[in-house]
């Protein structure tokens, strides 16, 4: 074995020993510093063996290695400080030493520079300058290192104010690229990550000449409990990073889905009421929130110390307790929070003053100290409850609640809120923690009142100003998911909490029941619109009966839209917006009719035919030809489609030769999506074939209406969207989809291979569930399917229907992250509802087909 191989083996052996001690719960600080010391010793030993000990070259650790923070696969950043001229012998020995380090498997990042070159590069690059601040001598002349050390700390190298501005701007740019509550966060660079702790330390080193965070306490800049909080947070992030490195076998800092479960296991978390991975991520999100608050406060204090800009901020007196300093609220008395209700009153000032966007650092420090000393929830104090109700009733109350959430006062007020702080759900649908999702929901409610949002939320913009009490909607939003993570139905748990809260805060019985009802039913409108056939009068009637009156309907609509938009950035689209508006107006009409809820179906059919015929005659279609075509269609067809759709279909069918499939793709949106219409002689596996083609074209199907004419021609309609939730609009894209469908429908039925499953989907397992529901329609069965949204899912479902002799009437397709939650209306081939035996046969077949999730049949 070569020397380099022996060193590589020793490094791996050392890592495995550290890993075992980590699993045994030894303190991470010891392991990190021991890893650093081990690498130090190795480099120094081989520096001497390379014959470099007696030369004027300094071996210097910089960056994270210079700080002494070496995780298992961290880069080893080195600076070789050399004299202006290297001898050939020195150059050869240095080259051989660097090559040796690479051969050992260490990830080396190095530079070879003179003192002048080093300073020149440092002056032009803030990253290099930062690395030099953390430089640590490993081997070589101390006198050479001391020159560099002193030069780097001279004021003209990087003046403290310029250094602060550069690091603040660098952090802002980094924060702009990532969200603190990403599903797969980078624990190093995301907001609240290790870099935010480093930034505070770097500014401190430059300004105070401090060697580390501990020395900031001596400079009276950092309080002991703040230091403890920072170090505790850093240790937890180190534990995550250590686990990531060991499991991935590389310098991996992203908590990827396919690594999260293993990281949680390595860190000792166990599944309980919450999954182990959810427990770990909950602590992670709580930690980053603490770091973000400390980072904001400390950098603001640094700004005062380094820039002297406090006098430049506009001072605006408010009263004897507060003033506005720029966009910050500043307390005028150091002991202002000695009474608990003053903590809540601070945020009433925020609501009353639109110029206030934050809390001034000294006031924030006082608030944090007061928060830490609380011995019971703020809601237990009558004065606090009184102030909170003032905030709730204020037009800018949501801005105040937003800041209360940011600084931990909402959880200090409401114990149930504390339980959802950082609560994540291990899926692809909920992009944020429960508390952050709720916070975003509140901001969405606020958007309904903003002029610039009226094009996106036209109905919400109208209704929000018609609600009798907007504050009741805000309360329902706060409580709608507050029951998550406890086990049981979170809607029912939250409804109980909401009612108790309303009683404690003196709301009247009607308002309390309304808030509780909204919490318990906050998913009803979304489920009805997206998973039921809202063209069915019975479906709308059942929904209207549950809603009871237009006031409940308006509150529920606003809550539903705000909730969907706050789930993730890609959930809301024009299709969902159209469905919810249609359901709102349909339910509103039913409620306006009162007891007269029956719909004359024959009248509606005749009305649709008359309107469509008028348009078609205008276009030159012969009435007899049209009547002959429509005579072949069942009444359900004219009930399902609007007159403009009926006219579009009829004109195309009449002009088309019947021996080839007709594929139409609309140029105009249908309920916010693109309508795909297929007319051809019915054939086996038609639905499965269409779904397979669309899947391979990366098209999402959201609605399917499957219908046959009296002479067995398929009249199938689908609402399709692109992956980003937008209608299919590009002409070349439409032509490509049409040609692929025409070719597939003209060939012998054969399902193609499906796309490979995306990486992000692989860690998830969704047990296939098949549930038959009571049907509103005679001779039909309603089935709900929950399964992993794997490639080709709908094609496989269609294939299974065919094998079981089942006919599909309609479908509502809903994708919730990695989960498909689809709704089907089915019949037997004889046109009857499925009996118990047929239901069981279909259930068994679907579970057998979908549970394995192969990528092809």
JSON list of C-alpha atoms in Angstrom, two decimals, residues 631-817:
[
{"chain": "A", "resi": 631, "resn": "UNK", "atom": "CA", "xyz": [-80.50, 12.55, -32.74]},
{"chain": "A", "resi": 632, "resn": "UNK", "atom": "CA", "xyz": [-77.57, 10.15, -32.15]},
{"chain": "A", "resi": 633, "resn": "UNK", "atom": "CA", "xyz": [-76.60, 11.89, -28.87]},
{"chain": "A", "resi": 634, "resn": "UNK", "atom": "CA", "xyz": [-78.04, 11.20, -25.42]},
{"chain": "A", "resi": 635, "resn": "UNK", "atom": "CA", "xyz": [-79.66, 13.92, -23.31]},
{"chain": "A", "resi": 636, "resn": "UNK", "atom": "CA", "xyz": [-76.77, 13.78, -20.80]},
{"chain": "A", "resi": 637, "resn": "UNK", "atom": "CA", "xyz": [-74.47, 15.21, -23.48]},
{"chain": "A", "resi": 638, "resn": "UNK", "atom": "CA", "xyz": [-76.49, 18.43, -23.78]},
{"chain": "A", "resi": 639, "resn": "UNK", "atom": "CA", "xyz": [-76.73, 18.68, -20.02]},
{"chain": "A", "resi": 640, "resn": "UNK", "atom": "CA", "xyz": [-72.96, 18.39, -19.48]},
{"chain": "A", "resi": 641, "resn": "UNK", "atom": "CA", "xyz": [-71.74, 20.85, -22.11]},
{"chain": "A", "resi": 642, "resn": "UNK", "atom": "CA", "xyz": [-72.35, 24.57, -22.59]},
{"chain": "A", "resi": 643, "resn": "UNK", "atom": "CA", "xyz": [-73.87, 25.82, -25.90]},
{"chain": "A", "resi": 644, "resn": "UNK", "atom": "CA", "xyz": [-70.55, 27.12, -27.21]},
{"chain": "A", "resi": 645, "resn": "UNK", "atom": "CA", "xyz": [-68.90, 23.73, -26.60]},
{"chain": "A", "resi": 646, "resn": "UNK", "atom": "CA", "xyz": [-71.80, 21.87, -28.22]},
{"chain": "A", "resi": 647, "resn": "UNK", "atom": "CA", "xyz": [-71.54, 24.12, -31.29]},
{"chain": "A", "resi": 648, "resn": "UNK", "atom": "CA", "xyz": [-67.75, 23.62, -31.45]},
{"chain": "A", "resi": 649, "resn": "UNK", "atom": "CA", "xyz": [-68.08, 19.83, -31.28]},
{"chain": "A", "resi": 650, "resn": "UNK", "atom": "CA", "xyz": [-70.95, 19.63, -33.80]},
{"chain": "A", "resi": 651, "resn": "UNK", "atom": "CA", "xyz": [-69.33, 21.77, -36.49]},
{"chain": "A", "resi": 652, "resn": "UNK", "atom": "CA", "xyz": [-66.09, 19.77, -36.29]},
{"chain": "A", "resi": 653, "resn": "UNK", "atom": "CA", "xyz": [-67.88, 16.39, -36.38]},
{"chain": "A", "resi": 654, "resn": "UNK", "atom": "CA", "xyz": [-70.04, 17.37, -39.38]},
{"chain": "A", "resi": 655, "resn": "UNK", "atom": "CA", "xyz": [-66.99, 18.52, -41.34]},
{"chain": "A", "resi": 656, "resn": "UNK", "atom": "CA", "xyz": [-64.90, 15.47, -40.37]},
{"chain": "A", "resi": 657, "resn": "UNK", "atom": "CA", "xyz": [-64.65, 12.15, -42.22]},
{"chain": "A", "resi": 658, "resn": "UNK", "atom": "CA", "xyz": [-65.92, 9.47, -39.89]},
{"chain": "A", "resi": 659, "resn": "UNK", "atom": "CA", "xyz": [-63.35, 6.78, -40.71]},
{"chain": "A", "resi": 660, "resn": "UNK", "atom": "CA", "xyz": [-60.58, 8.55, -38.73]},
{"chain": "A", "resi": 661, "resn": "UNK", "atom": "CA", "xyz": [-60.50, 9.73, -35.10]},
{"chain": "A", "resi": 662, "resn": "UNK", "atom": "CA", "xyz": [-61.33, 13.40, -34.53]},
{"chain": "A", "resi": 663, "resn": "UNK", "atom": "CA", "xyz": [-59.11, 15.16, -32.03]},
{"chain": "A", "resi": 664, "resn": "UNK", "atom": "CA", "xyz": [-59.99, 18.76, -31.12]},
{"chain": "A", "resi": 665, "resn": "UNK", "atom": "CA", "xyz": [-57.96, 21.00, -28.83]},
{"chain": "A", "resi": 666, "resn": "UNK", "atom": "CA", "xyz": [-59.55, 24.33, -27.96]},
{"chain": "A", "resi": 667, "resn": "UNK", "atom": "CA", "xyz": [-57.88, 27.65, -28.54]},
{"chain": "A", "resi": 668, "resn": "UNK", "atom": "CA", "xyz": [-59.89, 29.22, -25.74]},
{"chain": "A", "resi": 669, "resn": "UNK", "atom": "CA", "xyz": [-59.86, 28.32, -22.03]},
{"chain": "A", "resi": 670, "resn": "UNK", "atom": "CA", "xyz": [-62.53, 26.09, -20.56]},
{"chain": "A", "resi": 671, "resn": "UNK", "atom": "CA", "xyz": [-62.77, 26.72, -16.82]},
{"chain": "A", "resi": 672, "resn": "UNK", "atom": "CA", "xyz": [-59.18, 27.96, -16.85]},
{"chain": "A", "resi": 673, "resn": "UNK", "atom": "CA", "xyz": [-57.83, 24.96, -18.79]},
{"chain": "A", "resi": 674, "resn": "UNK", "atom": "CA", "xyz": [-57.60, 23.67, -22.34]},
{"chain": "A", "resi": 675, "resn": "UNK", "atom": "CA", "xyz": [-60.39, 21.40, -23.58]},
{"chain": "A", "resi": 676, "resn": "UNK", "atom": "CA", "xyz": [-59.46, 18.26, -25.46]},
{"chain": "A", "resi": 677, "resn": "UNK", "atom": "CA", "xyz": [-62.34, 16.57, -27.29]},
{"chain": "A", "resi": 678, "resn": "UNK", "atom": "CA", "xyz": [-62.16, 13.14, -28.94]},
{"chain": "A", "resi": 679, "resn": "UNK", "atom": "CA", "xyz": [-64.77, 11.72, -31.31]},
{"chain": "A", "resi": 680, "resn": "UNK", "atom": "CA", "xyz": [-64.29, 8.28, -32.77]},
{"chain": "A", "resi": 681, "resn": "UNK", "atom": "CA", "xyz": [-65.79, 4.81, -32.86]},
{"chain": "A", "resi": 682, "resn": "UNK", "atom": "CA", "xyz": [-65.54, 3.49, -29.31]},
{"chain": "A", "resi": 683, "resn": "UNK", "atom": "CA", "xyz": [-62.89, 0.86, -28.80]},
{"chain": "A", "resi": 684, "resn": "UNK", "atom": "CA", "xyz": [-61.18, -1.06, -26.00]},
{"chain": "A", "resi": 685, "resn": "UNK", "atom": "CA", "xyz": [-58.68, 0.85, -23.86]},
{"chain": "A", "resi": 686, "resn": "UNK", "atom": "CA", "xyz": [-59.61, 4.22, -25.38]},
{"chain": "A", "resi": 687, "resn": "UNK", "atom": "CA", "xyz": [-59.29, 6.08, -22.06]},
{"chain": "A", "resi": 688, "resn": "UNK", "atom": "CA", "xyz": [-56.05, 4.24, -21.17]},
{"chain": "A", "resi": 689, "resn": "UNK", "atom": "CA", "xyz": [-54.54, 5.05, -24.58]},
{"chain": "A", "resi": 690, "resn": "UNK", "atom": "CA", "xyz": [-55.38, 8.76, -24.33]},
{"chain": "A", "resi": 691, "resn": "UNK", "atom": "CA", "xyz": [-53.97, 8.94, -20.79]},
{"chain": "A", "resi": 692, "resn": "UNK", "atom": "CA", "xyz": [-50.73, 7.21, -21.85]},
{"chain": "A", "resi": 693, "resn": "UNK", "atom": "CA", "xyz": [-50.18, 9.68, -24.70]},
{"chain": "A", "resi": 694, "resn": "UNK", "atom": "CA", "xyz": [-50.85, 12.70, -22.50]},
{"chain": "A", "resi": 695, "resn": "UNK", "atom": "CA", "xyz": [-48.59, 11.35, -19.76]},
{"chain": "A", "resi": 696, "resn": "UNK", "atom": "CA", "xyz": [-45.71, 10.97, -22.19]},
{"chain": "A", "resi": 697, "resn": "UNK", "atom": "CA", "xyz": [-46.35, 14.51, -23.41]},
{"chain": "A", "resi": 698, "resn": "UNK", "atom": "CA", "xyz": [-46.03, 15.67, -19.76]},
{"chain": "A", "resi": 699, "resn": "UNK", "atom": "CA", "xyz": [-49.60, 16.94, -19.74]},
{"chain": "A", "resi": 700, "resn": "UNK", "atom": "CA", "xyz": [-51.77, 17.03, -16.61]},
{"chain": "A", "resi": 701, "resn": "UNK", "atom": "CA", "xyz": [-55.39, 15.88, -16.92]},
{"chain": "A", "resi": 702, "resn": "UNK", "atom": "CA", "xyz": [-57.80, 17.50, -14.46]},
{"chain": "A", "resi": 703, "resn": "UNK", "atom": "CA", "xyz": [-61.23, 16.52, -15.69]},
{"chain": "A", "resi": 704, "resn": "UNK", "atom": "CA", "xyz": [-62.59, 13.75, -17.89]},
{"chain": "A", "resi": 705, "resn": "UNK", "atom": "CA", "xyz": [-66.10, 13.40, -19.29]},
{"chain": "A", "resi": 706, "resn": "UNK", "atom": "CA", "xyz": [-66.52, 10.00, -20.91]},
{"chain": "A", "resi": 707, "resn": "UNK", "atom": "CA", "xyz": [-69.68, 9.61, -22.98]},
{"chain": "A", "resi": 708, "resn": "UNK", "atom": "CA", "xyz": [-70.93, 7.48, -25.86]},
{"chain": "A", "resi": 709, "resn": "UNK", "atom": "CA", "xyz": [-73.49, 8.26, -28.54]},
{"chain": "A", "resi": 710, "resn": "UNK", "atom": "CA", "xyz": [-76.46, 5.96, -29.10]},
{"chain": "A", "resi": 711, "resn": "UNK", "atom": "CA", "xyz": [-74.55, 4.30, -31.97]},
{"chain": "A", "resi": 712, "resn": "UNK", "atom": "CA", "xyz": [-71.42, 3.73, -29.84]},
{"chain": "A", "resi": 713, "resn": "UNK", "atom": "CA", "xyz": [-69.23, 6.67, -30.82]},
{"chain": "A", "resi": 714, "resn": "UNK", "atom": "CA", "xyz": [-67.01, 8.11, -28.10]},
{"chain": "A", "resi": 715, "resn": "UNK", "atom": "CA", "xyz": [-67.68, 11.72, -27.14]},
{"chain": "A", "resi": 716, "resn": "UNK", "atom": "CA", "xyz": [-64.84, 12.14, -24.64]},
{"chain": "A", "resi": 717, "resn": "UNK", "atom": "CA", "xyz": [-63.80, 15.48, -23.24]},
{"chain": "A", "resi": 718, "resn": "UNK", "atom": "CA", "xyz": [-60.81, 16.33, -21.06]},
{"chain": "A", "resi": 719, "resn": "UNK", "atom": "CA", "xyz": [-59.52, 19.50, -19.41]},
{"chain": "A", "resi": 720, "resn": "UNK", "atom": "CA", "xyz": [-55.73, 19.52, -19.72]},
{"chain": "A", "resi": 721, "resn": "UNK", "atom": "CA", "xyz": [-53.00, 21.79, -18.36]},
{"chain": "A", "resi": 722, "resn": "UNK", "atom": "CA", "xyz": [-49.25, 22.10, -18.62]},
{"chain": "A", "resi": 723, "resn": "UNK", "atom": "CA", "xyz": [-47.11, 21.03, -15.65]},
{"chain": "A", "resi": 724, "resn": "UNK", "atom": "CA", "xyz": [-46.94, 24.64, -14.42]},
{"chain": "A", "resi": 725, "resn": "UNK", "atom": "CA", "xyz": [-50.75, 24.77, -14.21]},
{"chain": "A", "resi": 726, "resn": "UNK", "atom": "CA", "xyz": [-51.22, 26.96, -17.29]},
{"chain": "A", "resi": 727, "resn": "UNK", "atom": "CA", "xyz": [-53.45, 26.13, -20.26]},
{"chain": "A", "resi": 728, "resn": "UNK", "atom": "CA", "xyz": [-51.88, 24.43, -23.28]},
{"chain": "A", "resi": 729, "resn": "UNK", "atom": "CA", "xyz": [-51.57, 27.42, -25.59]},
{"chain": "A", "resi": 730, "resn": "UNK", "atom": "CA", "xyz": [-48.49, 27.12, -27.83]},
{"chain": "A", "resi": 731, "resn": "UNK", "atom": "CA", "xyz": [-49.54, 26.18, -31.37]},
{"chain": "A", "resi": 732, "resn": "UNK", "atom": "CA", "xyz": [-46.66, 23.76, -31.95]},
{"chain": "A", "resi": 733, "resn": "UNK", "atom": "CA", "xyz": [-47.44, 22.07, -28.63]},
{"chain": "A", "resi": 734, "resn": "UNK", "atom": "CA", "xyz": [-51.12, 21.67, -29.55]},
{"chain": "A", "resi": 735, "resn": "UNK", "atom": "CA", "xyz": [-50.22, 20.22, -32.95]},
{"chain": "A", "resi": 736, "resn": "UNK", "atom": "CA", "xyz": [-47.76, 17.76, -31.38]},
{"chain": "A", "resi": 737, "resn": "UNK", "atom": "CA", "xyz": [-50.36, 16.51, -28.88]},
{"chain": "A", "resi": 738, "resn": "UNK", "atom": "CA", "xyz": [-53.04, 16.21, -31.56]},
{"chain": "A", "resi": 739, "resn": "UNK", "atom": "CA", "xyz": [-50.80, 14.23, -33.94]},
{"chain": "A", "resi": 740, "resn": "UNK", "atom": "CA", "xyz": [-49.66, 11.87, -31.16]},
{"chain": "A", "resi": 741, "resn": "UNK", "atom": "CA", "xyz": [-53.28, 11.18, -30.17]},
{"chain": "A", "resi": 742, "resn": "UNK", "atom": "CA", "xyz": [-54.45, 10.68, -33.76]},
{"chain": "A", "resi": 743, "resn": "UNK", "atom": "CA", "xyz": [-51.64, 8.20, -34.37]},
{"chain": "A", "resi": 744, "resn": "UNK", "atom": "CA", "xyz": [-52.27, 6.31, -31.12]},
{"chain": "A", "resi": 745, "resn": "UNK", "atom": "CA", "xyz": [-56.04, 6.11, -31.72]},
{"chain": "A", "resi": 746, "resn": "UNK", "atom": "CA", "xyz": [-55.57, 4.87, -35.29]},
{"chain": "A", "resi": 747, "resn": "UNK", "atom": "CA", "xyz": [-53.24, 2.02, -34.24]},
{"chain": "A", "resi": 748, "resn": "UNK", "atom": "CA", "xyz": [-53.99, -1.27, -32.52]},
{"chain": "A", "resi": 749, "resn": "UNK", "atom": "CA", "xyz": [-54.44, -0.55, -28.79]},
{"chain": "A", "resi": 750, "resn": "UNK", "atom": "CA", "xyz": [-51.05, -0.83, -27.10]},
{"chain": "A", "resi": 751, "resn": "UNK", "atom": "CA", "xyz": [-49.81, 1.20, -24.18]},
{"chain": "A", "resi": 752, "resn": "UNK", "atom": "CA", "xyz": [-46.36, 2.76, -24.62]},
{"chain": "A", "resi": 753, "resn": "UNK", "atom": "CA", "xyz": [-43.58, 2.82, -22.06]},
{"chain": "A", "resi": 754, "resn": "UNK", "atom": "CA", "xyz": [-43.97, 5.52, -19.46]},
{"chain": "A", "resi": 755, "resn": "UNK", "atom": "CA", "xyz": [-41.61, 8.20, -18.27]},
{"chain": "A", "resi": 756, "resn": "UNK", "atom": "CA", "xyz": [-39.21, 7.35, -15.46]},
{"chain": "A", "resi": 757, "resn": "UNK", "atom": "CA", "xyz": [-40.19, 8.46, -11.98]},
{"chain": "A", "resi": 758, "resn": "UNK", "atom": "CA", "xyz": [-38.65, 11.78, -10.94]},
{"chain": "A", "resi": 759, "resn": "UNK", "atom": "CA", "xyz": [-35.93, 11.69, -8.25]},
{"chain": "A", "resi": 760, "resn": "UNK", "atom": "CA", "xyz": [-37.97, 13.80, -5.86]},
{"chain": "A", "resi": 761, "resn": "UNK", "atom": "CA", "xyz": [-40.83, 11.25, -5.96]},
{"chain": "A", "resi": 762, "resn": "UNK", "atom": "CA", "xyz": [-38.75, 8.17, -5.10]},
{"chain": "A", "resi": 763, "resn": "UNK", "atom": "CA", "xyz": [-38.61, 8.57, -1.29]},
{"chain": "A", "resi": 764, "resn": "UNK", "atom": "CA", "xyz": [-42.40, 8.59, -1.04]},
{"chain": "A", "resi": 765, "resn": "UNK", "atom": "CA", "xyz": [-44.73, 5.67, -0.62]},
{"chain": "A", "resi": 766, "resn": "UNK", "atom": "CA", "xyz": [-48.48, 6.15, -0.92]},
{"chain": "A", "resi": 767, "resn": "UNK", "atom": "CA", "xyz": [-50.56, 3.03, -0.16]},
{"chain": "A", "resi": 768, "resn": "UNK", "atom": "CA", "xyz": [-53.19, 2.52, -2.84]},
{"chain": "A", "resi": 769, "resn": "UNK", "atom": "CA", "xyz": [-56.69, 3.07, -1.43]},
{"chain": "A", "resi": 770, "resn": "UNK", "atom": "CA", "xyz": [-59.92, 2.38, -3.30]},
{"chain": "A", "resi": 771, "resn": "UNK", "atom": "CA", "xyz": [-63.16, 3.61, -1.72]},
{"chain": "A", "resi": 772, "resn": "UNK", "atom": "CA", "xyz": [-66.68, 3.35, -3.12]},
{"chain": "A", "resi": 773, "resn": "UNK", "atom": "CA", "xyz": [-68.98, 6.22, -2.13]},
{"chain": "A", "resi": 774, "resn": "UNK", "atom": "CA", "xyz": [-72.77, 6.56, -2.22]},
{"chain": "A", "resi": 775, "resn": "UNK", "atom": "CA", "xyz": [-73.76, 7.68, -5.72]},
{"chain": "A", "resi": 776, "resn": "UNK", "atom": "CA", "xyz": [-76.11, 10.56, -6.47]},
{"chain": "A", "resi": 777, "resn": "UNK", "atom": "CA", "xyz": [-76.90, 9.11, -9.89]},
{"chain": "A", "resi": 778, "resn": "UNK", "atom": "CA", "xyz": [-78.93, 6.03, -10.63]},
{"chain": "A", "resi": 779, "resn": "UNK", "atom": "CA", "xyz": [-77.16, 3.08, -12.28]},
{"chain": "A", "resi": 780, "resn": "UNK", "atom": "CA", "xyz": [-73.68, 4.47, -11.45]},
{"chain": "A", "resi": 781, "resn": "UNK", "atom": "CA", "xyz": [-71.02, 3.88, -8.82]},
{"chain": "A", "resi": 782, "resn": "UNK", "atom": "CA", "xyz": [-68.73, 6.55, -7.39]},
{"chain": "A", "resi": 783, "resn": "UNK", "atom": "CA", "xyz": [-65.16, 5.55, -6.61]},
{"chain": "A", "resi": 784, "resn": "UNK", "atom": "CA", "xyz": [-62.31, 7.47, -5.00]},
{"chain": "A", "resi": 785, "resn": "UNK", "atom": "CA", "xyz": [-58.73, 6.39, -5.67]},
{"chain": "A", "resi": 786, "resn": "UNK", "atom": "CA", "xyz": [-55.69, 7.46, -3.67]},
{"chain": "A", "resi": 787, "resn": "UNK", "atom": "CA", "xyz": [-52.31, 6.33, -5.02]},
{"chain": "A", "resi": 788, "resn": "UNK", "atom": "CA", "xyz": [-48.75, 7.44, -5.72]},
{"chain": "A", "resi": 789, "resn": "UNK", "atom": "CA", "xyz": [-48.78, 9.83, -8.67]},
{"chain": "A", "resi": 790, "resn": "UNK", "atom": "CA", "xyz": [-46.38, 7.68, -10.67]},
{"chain": "A", "resi": 791, "resn": "UNK", "atom": "CA", "xyz": [-45.89, 8.02, -14.44]},
{"chain": "A", "resi": 792, "resn": "UNK", "atom": "CA", "xyz": [-48.70, 6.39, -16.38]},
{"chain": "A", "resi": 793, "resn": "UNK", "atom": "CA", "xyz": [-51.05, 6.18, -13.40]},
{"chain": "A", "resi": 794, "resn": "UNK", "atom": "CA", "xyz": [-54.25, 7.07, -15.28]},
{"chain": "A", "resi": 795, "resn": "UNK", "atom": "CA", "xyz": [-53.34, 4.83, -18.21]},
{"chain": "A", "resi": 796, "resn": "UNK", "atom": "CA", "xyz": [-52.91, 1.91, -15.81]},
{"chain": "A", "resi": 797, "resn": "UNK", "atom": "CA", "xyz": [-56.22, 2.75, -14.15]},
{"chain": "A", "resi": 798, "resn": "UNK", "atom": "CA", "xyz": [-57.94, 2.81, -17.56]},
{"chain": "A", "resi": 799, "resn": "UNK", "atom": "CA", "xyz": [-56.35, -0.53, -18.49]},
{"chain": "A", "resi": 800, "resn": "UNK", "atom": "CA", "xyz": [-57.63, -2.02, -15.22]},
{"chain": "A", "resi": 801, "resn": "UNK", "atom": "CA", "xyz": [-61.15, -0.73, -15.88]},
{"chain": "A", "resi": 802, "resn": "UNK", "atom": "CA", "xyz": [-61.06, -2.46, -19.26]},
{"chain": "A", "resi": 803, "resn": "UNK", "atom": "CA", "xyz": [-59.82, -5.77, -17.83]},
{"chain": "A", "resi": 804, "resn": "UNK", "atom": "CA", "xyz": [-62.57, -5.70, -15.20]},
{"chain": "A", "resi": 805, "resn": "UNK", "atom": "CA", "xyz": [-65.32, -4.87, -17.68]},
{"chain": "A", "resi": 806, "resn": "UNK", "atom": "CA", "xyz": [-65.93, -1.41, -16.19]},
{"chain": "A", "resi": 807, "resn": "UNK", "atom": "CA", "xyz": [-67.06, 1.64, -18.18]},
{"chain": "A", "resi": 808, "resn": "UNK", "atom": "CA", "xyz": [-65.86, 5.09, -17.12]},
{"chain": "A", "resi": 809, "resn": "UNK", "atom": "CA", "xyz": [-68.46, 7.88, -17.19]},
{"chain": "A", "resi": 810, "resn": "UNK", "atom": "CA", "xyz": [-66.45, 10.79, -15.80]},
{"chain": "A", "resi": 811, "resn": "UNK", "atom": "CA", "xyz": [-63.41, 11.55, -13.70]},
{"chain": "A", "resi": 812, "resn": "UNK", "atom": "CA", "xyz": [-61.99, 14.36, -11.59]},
{"chain": "A", "resi": 813, "resn": "UNK", "atom": "CA", "xyz": [-58.21, 14.19, -11.36]},
{"chain": "A", "resi": 814, "resn": "UNK", "atom": "CA", "xyz": [-56.48, 15.83, -8.39]},
{"chain": "A", "resi": 815, "resn": "UNK", "atom": "CA", "xyz": [-52.75, 15.71, -7.69]},
{"chain": "A", "resi": 816, "resn": "UNK", "atom": "CA", "xyz": [-51.65, 16.65, -4.19]},
{"chain": "A", "resi": 817, "resn": "UNK", "atom": "CA", "xyz": [-47.86, 16.57, -4.22]}
]
